Amino acid sequence: MKPAAFTYHRAHDVREAVELLTELGDEAKILAGGQSLAPMMNFRLARPSALVDITRVPGLDYLRHDADGLRIGALTTHRAVETAGVPDGFRVLPRAARWVGHYPIRCRGTFGGSIAHGDPTSEWCLLAVLLEAGIVLRGPRGRREVPATEFFHGFFATAAEPDEMIVEIRFPGAAPRAALTEFAQRQGDFAVVAAAVSLTIEDGVCSAARLVLGGVDPQPAVVDADQALVGRSANETTWRAAGELAAESIDPPSDGHGSGAYRKRLAATLVSRAFTEAATS
Amino acid sequence: MTRFAVKATLRATNAPTGPLGRTGARMAREAKLDGHGTWIGASVPRKEDGRMLRGSGRFVDDVERYGALHAAFVRSPYGSATVNSIDVAAATGIPGVHHVLTAADLDNPYLLAVLERDEFVPTTMPLLAESEVRHAAEPVAVVLAEDPYAAEDGAEAVEIDFTPRQAVTDLDTAPTGPNVHSGLADNCLVDLTMFDDDRLDGVLADAPLTVEAEFSSARLAALPMEGRGCLAEWDDRDGQVVLHASTQVPHQLRSGIAQALGLPESTVRVIAPDVGGGFGLKCVVGREEVVIAAAAARLRRPVKWVEDRQENLTASFHGHEQHYAVRAAFDTTGRLLGLAADIRCDVGAYSAFPFTCAVEPLMAATELPGAYKVPAYRARGRAIATNKPPTAPYRGVSRPQIVLVMERLMEKAAAALDLDPLEVRRRNLISEGEFPYTGASGITYDEGSYRESLDLAEKTVTEAGWYSERDELRAAGIPAGIGFSCFSERTAYGTPIMAQRRMGMTPGYDTAHVRMDPTGEVIVTTGTCGHGQGHETTFAQIVATRLGVHPDQVRLRQGDTDLAAYGWGTFGSRSIVIGGTSARRAADDVAAQLRRIAAHLLEVDESDVRLMHGAATVRGVPGASLEIAELARTAYFRAHTLPEGSEHGLEARGSADPPGTFSNACHTVLVTADPGTGAVRVRRYLVVEDCGVVINPLVVDGQVRGGVTQGIAAALYERIRYDGDGQPNSATLMDYLAPTASEICPIQITHLETPCPYTEDGAKGMGEGGTIGAPAAVLNAVNDALAHTGVAMDHIPVRPEDVLSSLSRPLATVGGT
Ligand SMILES: Cc1cc2nc3c(=O)[nH]c(=O)nc-3n(C[C@H](O)[C@H](O)[C@H](O)COP(=O)(O)OP(=O)(O)OC[C@H]3O[C@@H](n4cnc5c(N)ncnc54)[C@H](O)[C@@H]3O)c2cc1C
């Protein structure tokens, strides 16, 4: 569990980081909190030839709210999100942070790092898709924004090019009724299945809903459960029906943490629990 | 003397009174026996903790040597394969790599563990694989480099041509699968039928109730915080290879190295520095440790190897993978009439030195009846070879499983007969008036509090409202259950008992040496080898009490084969009973020497001298007193003032070899199951335990809590998995689910004290009990929580998926019992 040899470079601003990535080529990787990359390097599952350390790049550690929504800087730690004061429509972010690893991991791991890593059960990836965030990238060809719904391409693969850096995640719209819940046997583990949901309730009736599942596909899975939700009374029966419909519409894989059939049952439970939490939030 | 300002407090145990007070009263008597000044029973804070918490402990990896080479092992990627060729050229070309050694370079050394029984098939365990690999991660070559990074680069570059073969990976297919060792019939390494009783088949046929059931437990990793590791160096002055190793058994490791390399034992010195846990994993000899010693001896250069977590999970020893097919006969009142068990243990590819692969089946077959009276008994115990790593005697060794079997049988019989399961236990437990009791397997049980601990546990949880809490949870739609387990465990196996196993080397006795220095400070040297249990504190309490000094004045030297006489190390809950008693006996000799000096100087009778609070005082002569430090000074520096013929110095040796003494306990647990996920949570946990006289409640409680946590882990979380090709699927702590503090609830502990009859201090062993009792209690609680579903679970770990699928079955009866 010792990494293969690599060279180390420290970037002092975004431009330098991008220049280093361009110069060092495809095998170079950004190092942020190191909470995913360092273990993968120790197992030699990742073998970057060079690391570009961005932890000293100033000005990327923020949560800002304005008319365009909420913007989170790439180097904002999970812990900073957990303890941030955010406007009403974005409370699901700090509430969900407690599911991310353990305290020491949350103090080092970064929001941008999670998005770049693209684990299909990552809370931030699920919420980015749920809330239709934009992933803001900087590369040698300038700045671009990719919708989160198009960003994740399967296990640890994303729309970011090797020479691009994530600088910001933009959450355009508030979601006052949203929740994320998940299941793992141990506190702090990656979820076996996670469910992120948002809801609009008008006069006791569900008028719109959105549902994203983690742990059932190689990327966050947007599941359409409108049929069980839209136009129905906002109550337990509806949430349970939505859970059942979601479970029916997925075909999750089996592994040591649970069979596909078990994951379907988990999805039913978690979706219904997430809607219950969202409805009362 | 300010040192004595803090007086030892007596046992802070919740000894019961009234009808349950038998053991409590005995305890009080014992306490008085020692009078004041005793440190026995005091919660002395652990001497070790300061340095551990400050990070100034000294573990193997903290030991540095100039010019040391770092080792990385090249390991088999296959569960079973032929090794055609090994090409080291590319690896030796990597910058920083100095040597690559294969079996041939070391003259094909191996370890051979022997059991002197016809039913045992001896097999050698090559230190580095020769023509065959028998499990994934088996070491094939070792790369020695300037740093661990280059060593791993080198290991990657060694090219080995393998021809993979079909692997044998489970108990059921092993008998018909390819042979793990050539010519090994049915892949069976040991097949023992023991205690056969002609009456048994008749008893089973005629009994009013026969319970038939199968039980299984998953393969586990012992998972010490510190993995294995060693640093070997050549000492040219002594012509000796010195190995610092993370081990529980320094002398046995020395013997293993000497035997494998054909060396006289005295040319090998093993030193265990601070050791970060062992749990049995480090009570056998690892191939890597011998290879490192051999490399250092050959190269005359220090060599270090520190196991990483992936190696610890895939390449070190496992344990605990067993299957039981059991038939038990009961009469209509729930009394056990007979028991037949067929026990199979998946022991992996090799027999670990020196305990052999028979340690699990032998323990299981011999001790299955446990705390219960079994009039007719038969057990068949087999060790089955598979293409998985070998097994070591993991904490509890088969007792977690046999307790689980007996406790599930009690529940099943009670359910079939519609009796209270606790009442069924009471009818079968060995009880007051029946001790010493000799069971069907020939074991003699010294006195314990089997009934009392169950009664007290039931009383405690009833009064604390566990039953109403369970019923309220159920009413709220949350499956909840309470489980009990009653057990006794033999601890401190001496040589007569160990000899029954017929190992090539019979462990058992131990020795200690006590020396007081001229300033009155004491050094105790033992052959036991604590690795986190707090021996530096508890041994000091025992010796300080005998010598009348403060435990801070007593230092423990352990884990060094050149300092101590041959000792068997620390395993099998032996140290405080065997090592502690040895130390006490040696200390008593030194105390007698001190009393003789005091009697001479004070001109009184030796028998009137008492050693206490740092001074020798005289019974009936207030004011006549000498500091112990003064006596020590006299012994060394003014020996001419002592009567002619006095011994020189202040030191003595003691030894002990008890037959083995039974600790016992009752565990009770309340669990809930999440009806939507199947996740089981342990909500409340009570241990009523009896390990004889408690030397240090703080230390005992720590051992019990850690043990219970490992038992809960076995019941609900941990599982080493291999696929059909013998590939490990639990190579990281993301997949091997060791529970953390978040998963474990507070554990309440009550002590009863039935003194061990074989030793002066009366302590019994207590290192394993927590792990032994917890799986059965948790499994019974889970079954209680699922009672309404009609599903019975007889395997561990019970996974959320298992629970959820039984909950989603159509309900048999609603509400449960
Ligand atoms: C025990 C444990 C439990 C965990 N549990 C969870 C959990 O429950 N949920 C969860 O979501 N995560 C979990 N994590 C992962 C943790 O959240 C990581 O912090 C996160 O996945 C990666 O963020 P990082 O800043 O540490 O990135 P790094 O580890 O430094 O990098 C990860 C990857 O992202 C790339 N990268 C990083 N920043 C950028 C950027 N700005 N632009 C482009 N590429 C970038 C890196 O090159 C690398 O490929 C856990 C980690 C551990 C060790």
PDB file of C-alpha atoms in Angstrom, chain B residues 97-249:
ATOM      1  CA  VAL B  97      16.074  -2.740  -5.063  1.00  0.00           C
ATOM      2  CA  HIS B  98      18.948  -4.743  -3.566  1.00  0.00           C
ATOM      3  CA  HIS B  99      17.830  -8.353  -3.520  1.00  0.00           C
ATOM      4  CA  VAL B 100      15.007 -10.586  -4.622  1.00  0.00           C
ATOM      5  CA  LEU B 101      14.887 -13.880  -2.759  1.00  0.00           C
ATOM      6  CA  THR B 102      12.899 -16.977  -3.666  1.00  0.00           C
ATOM      7  CA  ALA B 103      12.454 -20.304  -1.898  1.00  0.00           C
ATOM      8  CA  ALA B 104      15.471 -21.711  -3.742  1.00  0.00           C
ATOM      9  CA  ASP B 105      17.673 -18.834  -2.526  1.00  0.00           C
ATOM     10  CA  LEU B 106      16.827 -19.774   1.058  1.00  0.00           C
ATOM     11  CA  ASP B 107      17.184 -23.559   0.542  1.00  0.00           C
ATOM     12  CA  ASN B 108      13.414 -24.175   0.501  1.00  0.00           C
ATOM     13  CA  PRO B 109      12.707 -23.663   4.191  1.00  0.00           C
ATOM     14  CA  TYR B 110       9.343 -24.570   5.689  1.00  0.00           C
ATOM     15  CA  LEU B 111       7.442 -24.709   8.951  1.00  0.00           C
ATOM     16  CA  LEU B 112       6.036 -27.994  10.158  1.00  0.00           C
ATOM     17  CA  ALA B 113       3.375 -28.066  12.856  1.00  0.00           C
ATOM     18  CA  VAL B 114       2.872 -31.467  14.388  1.00  0.00           C
ATOM     19  CA  LEU B 115       0.091 -33.190  16.237  1.00  0.00           C
ATOM     20  CA  GLU B 116       0.991 -36.624  17.506  1.00  0.00           C
ATOM     21  CA  ARG B 117      -2.242 -38.300  16.463  1.00  0.00           C
ATOM     22  CA  ASP B 118      -2.984 -40.841  13.775  1.00  0.00           C
ATOM     23  CA  GLU B 119      -5.999 -38.828  12.649  1.00  0.00           C
ATOM     24  CA  PHE B 120      -3.778 -35.865  11.773  1.00  0.00           C
ATOM     25  CA  VAL B 121      -2.131 -35.407   8.381  1.00  0.00           C
ATOM     26  CA  PRO B 122       1.039 -33.340   8.770  1.00  0.00           C
ATOM     27  CA  THR B 123       1.690 -30.880   5.941  1.00  0.00           C
ATOM     28  CA  THR B 124       4.562 -28.491   5.519  1.00  0.00           C
ATOM     29  CA  MET B 125       4.047 -24.767   5.055  1.00  0.00           C
ATOM     30  CA  PRO B 126       6.793 -23.443   2.767  1.00  0.00           C
ATOM     31  CA  LEU B 127       8.080 -20.030   3.856  1.00  0.00           C
ATOM     32  CA  LEU B 128       8.072 -19.054   0.195  1.00  0.00           C
ATOM     33  CA  ALA B 129       6.051 -21.098  -2.272  1.00  0.00           C
ATOM     34  CA  GLU B 130       8.042 -23.572  -4.351  1.00  0.00           C
ATOM     35  CA  SER B 131       6.225 -25.311  -7.177  1.00  0.00           C
ATOM     36  CA  GLU B 132       2.682 -24.621  -6.007  1.00  0.00           C
ATOM     37  CA  VAL B 133       0.642 -21.838  -4.491  1.00  0.00           C
ATOM     38  CA  ARG B 134      -2.281 -22.889  -2.339  1.00  0.00           C
ATOM     39  CA  HIS B 135      -4.001 -19.621  -1.549  1.00  0.00           C
ATOM     40  CA  ALA B 136      -4.229 -16.114  -2.947  1.00  0.00           C
ATOM     41  CA  ALA B 137      -1.631 -13.822  -1.363  1.00  0.00           C
ATOM     42  CA  GLU B 138       0.666 -16.734  -0.491  1.00  0.00           C
ATOM     43  CA  PRO B 139       4.233 -15.372  -0.431  1.00  0.00           C
ATOM     44  CA  VAL B 140       6.334 -16.501  -3.399  1.00  0.00           C
ATOM     45  CA  ALA B 141       9.332 -14.161  -3.243  1.00  0.00           C
ATOM     46  CA  VAL B 142      10.570 -11.246  -1.209  1.00  0.00           C
ATOM     47  CA  VAL B 143      12.022  -7.995  -2.521  1.00  0.00           C
ATOM     48  CA  LEU B 144      14.463  -6.107  -0.318  1.00  0.00           C
ATOM     49  CA  ALA B 145      14.954  -2.459  -1.136  1.00  0.00           C
ATOM     50  CA  GLU B 146      16.149   0.800   0.319  1.00  0.00           C
ATOM     51  CA  ASP B 147      12.633   1.957   1.125  1.00  0.00           C
ATOM     52  CA  PRO B 148       9.173   0.410   1.179  1.00  0.00           C
ATOM     53  CA  TYR B 149       8.197   2.237  -2.020  1.00  0.00           C
ATOM     54  CA  ALA B 150      11.005   0.775  -4.073  1.00  0.00           C
ATOM     55  CA  ALA B 151      10.290  -2.596  -2.490  1.00  0.00           C
ATOM     56  CA  GLU B 152       6.706  -2.468  -3.786  1.00  0.00           C
ATOM     57  CA  ASP B 153       7.909  -1.331  -7.198  1.00  0.00           C
ATOM     58  CA  GLY B 154      10.208  -4.330  -7.190  1.00  0.00           C
ATOM     59  CA  ALA B 155       7.479  -6.704  -6.097  1.00  0.00           C
ATOM     60  CA  GLU B 156       5.327  -5.564  -9.016  1.00  0.00           C
ATOM     61  CA  ALA B 157       8.186  -6.230 -11.423  1.00  0.00           C
ATOM     62  CA  VAL B 158       8.853  -9.843 -10.405  1.00  0.00           C
ATOM     63  CA  GLU B 159       7.484 -11.954 -13.216  1.00  0.00           C
ATOM     64  CA  ILE B 160       6.017 -15.279 -12.222  1.00  0.00           C
ATOM     65  CA  ASP B 161       4.590 -17.709 -14.724  1.00  0.00           C
ATOM     66  CA  PHE B 162       1.658 -19.515 -13.123  1.00  0.00           C
ATOM     67  CA  THR B 163      -0.708 -22.157 -14.420  1.00  0.00           C
ATOM     68  CA  PRO B 164      -3.907 -21.534 -12.493  1.00  0.00           C
ATOM     69  CA  ARG B 165      -5.884 -24.514 -11.262  1.00  0.00           C
ATOM     70  CA  GLN B 166      -9.367 -24.955  -9.951  1.00  0.00           C
ATOM     71  CA  ALA B 167      -9.518 -23.754  -6.368  1.00  0.00           C
ATOM     72  CA  VAL B 168     -11.359 -25.321  -3.444  1.00  0.00           C
ATOM     73  CA  THR B 169     -13.091 -22.580  -1.532  1.00  0.00           C
ATOM     74  CA  ASP B 170     -15.770 -23.995   0.724  1.00  0.00           C
ATOM     75  CA  LEU B 171     -16.517 -26.809   3.122  1.00  0.00           C
ATOM     76  CA  ASP B 172     -19.217 -28.381   1.012  1.00  0.00           C
ATOM     77  CA  THR B 173     -17.235 -28.830  -2.184  1.00  0.00           C
ATOM     78  CA  ALA B 174     -13.849 -29.480  -0.539  1.00  0.00           C
ATOM     79  CA  PRO B 175     -14.244 -33.273  -0.160  1.00  0.00           C
ATOM     80  CA  THR B 176     -14.832 -33.744  -3.889  1.00  0.00           C
ATOM     81  CA  GLY B 177     -12.622 -30.909  -5.144  1.00  0.00           C
ATOM     82  CA  PRO B 178      -8.986 -31.019  -6.265  1.00  0.00           C
ATOM     83  CA  ASN B 179      -6.533 -31.848  -3.489  1.00  0.00           C
ATOM     84  CA  VAL B 180      -5.089 -28.828  -1.719  1.00  0.00           C
ATOM     85  CA  HIS B 181      -2.053 -30.953  -0.833  1.00  0.00           C
ATOM     86  CA  SER B 182      -1.236 -33.838  -3.123  1.00  0.00           C
ATOM     87  CA  GLY B 183      -2.682 -37.065  -1.834  1.00  0.00           C
ATOM     88  CA  LEU B 184      -4.786 -35.395   0.846  1.00  0.00           C
ATOM     89  CA  ALA B 185      -7.899 -37.565   0.927  1.00  0.00           C
ATOM     90  CA  ASP B 186     -11.142 -35.571   0.940  1.00  0.00           C
ATOM     91  CA  ASN B 187      -9.035 -32.514   1.717  1.00  0.00           C
ATOM     92  CA  CYS B 188      -9.322 -33.521   5.331  1.00  0.00           C
ATOM     93  CA  LEU B 189      -6.355 -32.657   7.566  1.00  0.00           C
ATOM     94  CA  VAL B 190      -7.837 -33.930  10.817  1.00  0.00           C
ATOM     95  CA  ASP B 191     -10.780 -36.227  11.460  1.00  0.00           C
ATOM     96  CA  LEU B 192     -11.412 -37.009  15.118  1.00  0.00           C
ATOM     97  CA  THR B 193     -14.347 -38.805  16.639  1.00  0.00           C
ATOM     98  CA  MET B 194     -14.254 -38.274  20.358  1.00  0.00           C
ATOM     99  CA  PHE B 195     -16.035 -39.401  23.519  1.00  0.00           C
ATOM    100  CA  ASP B 196     -18.185 -41.841  21.632  1.00  0.00           C
ATOM    101  CA  ASP B 197     -20.909 -43.166  23.904  1.00  0.00           C
ATOM    102  CA  ASP B 198     -22.674 -46.430  22.913  1.00  0.00           C
ATOM    103  CA  ARG B 199     -25.840 -45.294  24.591  1.00  0.00           C
ATOM    104  CA  LEU B 200     -26.129 -42.163  22.497  1.00  0.00           C
ATOM    105  CA  ASP B 201     -27.907 -43.539  19.433  1.00  0.00           C
ATOM    106  CA  GLY B 202     -30.483 -45.167  21.677  1.00  0.00           C
ATOM    107  CA  VAL B 203     -30.918 -41.955  23.641  1.00  0.00           C
ATOM    108  CA  LEU B 204     -31.445 -39.957  20.459  1.00  0.00           C
ATOM    109  CA  ALA B 205     -33.884 -42.519  19.086  1.00  0.00           C
ATOM    110  CA  ASP B 206     -35.982 -42.799  22.229  1.00  0.00           C
ATOM    111  CA  ALA B 207     -35.988 -39.233  23.512  1.00  0.00           C
ATOM    112  CA  PRO B 208     -39.311 -37.397  23.780  1.00  0.00           C
ATOM    113  CA  LEU B 209     -37.726 -34.515  21.883  1.00  0.00           C
ATOM    114  CA  THR B 210     -34.871 -34.509  19.397  1.00  0.00           C
ATOM    115  CA  VAL B 211     -33.676 -31.186  18.070  1.00  0.00           C
ATOM    116  CA  GLU B 212     -31.748 -31.296  14.827  1.00  0.00           C
ATOM    117  CA  ALA B 213     -30.088 -28.192  13.527  1.00  0.00           C
ATOM    118  CA  GLU B 214     -27.176 -26.811  11.546  1.00  0.00           C
ATOM    119  CA  PHE B 215     -25.127 -23.792  12.493  1.00  0.00           C
ATOM    120  CA  SER B 216     -22.453 -21.866  10.673  1.00  0.00           C
ATOM    121  CA  SER B 217     -20.085 -18.989  11.208  1.00  0.00           C
ATOM    122  CA  ALA B 218     -18.145 -16.940   8.671  1.00  0.00           C
ATOM    123  CA  ARG B 219     -14.400 -16.625   8.269  1.00  0.00           C
ATOM    124  CA  LEU B 220     -13.027 -13.684  10.245  1.00  0.00           C
ATOM    125  CA  ALA B 221      -9.911 -11.583  10.460  1.00  0.00           C
ATOM    126  CA  ALA B 222      -8.556 -10.918  13.940  1.00  0.00           C
ATOM    127  CA  LEU B 223      -7.858  -7.323  12.895  1.00  0.00           C
ATOM    128  CA  PRO B 224      -5.391  -6.019  15.454  1.00  0.00           C
ATOM    129  CA  MET B 225      -4.835  -2.263  15.151  1.00  0.00           C
ATOM    130  CA  GLU B 226      -1.182  -2.971  14.467  1.00  0.00           C
ATOM    131  CA  GLY B 227      -0.702  -5.589  11.776  1.00  0.00           C
ATOM    132  CA  ARG B 228       2.160  -8.016  11.899  1.00  0.00           C
ATOM    133  CA  GLY B 229       5.693  -6.773  11.368  1.00  0.00           C
ATOM    134  CA  CYS B 230       9.294  -7.384  12.240  1.00  0.00           C
ATOM    135  CA  LEU B 231      12.795  -6.005  12.069  1.00  0.00           C
ATOM    136  CA  ALA B 232      15.629  -8.510  11.970  1.00  0.00           C
ATOM    137  CA  GLU B 233      19.307  -7.701  12.376  1.00  0.00           C
ATOM    138  CA  TRP B 234      22.487  -9.646  12.699  1.00  0.00           C
ATOM    139  CA  ASP B 235      24.446  -9.142  15.889  1.00  0.00           C
ATOM    140  CA  ASP B 236      28.024 -10.047  15.055  1.00  0.00           C
ATOM    141  CA  ARG B 237      29.178  -9.850  18.648  1.00  0.00           C
ATOM    142  CA  ASP B 238      26.828 -12.606  19.762  1.00  0.00           C
ATOM    143  CA  GLY B 239      26.562 -14.426  16.459  1.00  0.00           C
ATOM    144  CA  GLN B 240      22.861 -13.999  16.826  1.00  0.00           C
ATOM    145  CA  VAL B 241      19.955 -12.889  14.691  1.00  0.00           C
ATOM    146  CA  VAL B 242      17.827 -10.452  16.693  1.00  0.00           C
ATOM    147  CA  LEU B 243      14.220 -10.107  15.624  1.00  0.00           C
ATOM    148  CA  HIS B 244      11.941  -7.379  16.896  1.00  0.00           C
ATOM    149  CA  ALA B 245       8.500  -8.728  16.130  1.00  0.00           C
ATOM    150  CA  SER B 246       4.896  -7.895  16.784  1.00  0.00           C
ATOM    151  CA  THR B 247       4.054 -11.183  18.449  1.00  0.00           C
ATOM    152  CA  GLN B 248       2.175 -12.710  21.360  1.00  0.00           C
ATOM    153  CA  VAL B 249       4.617 -15.621  21.647  1.00  0.00           C
TER     154      VAL B 249
END
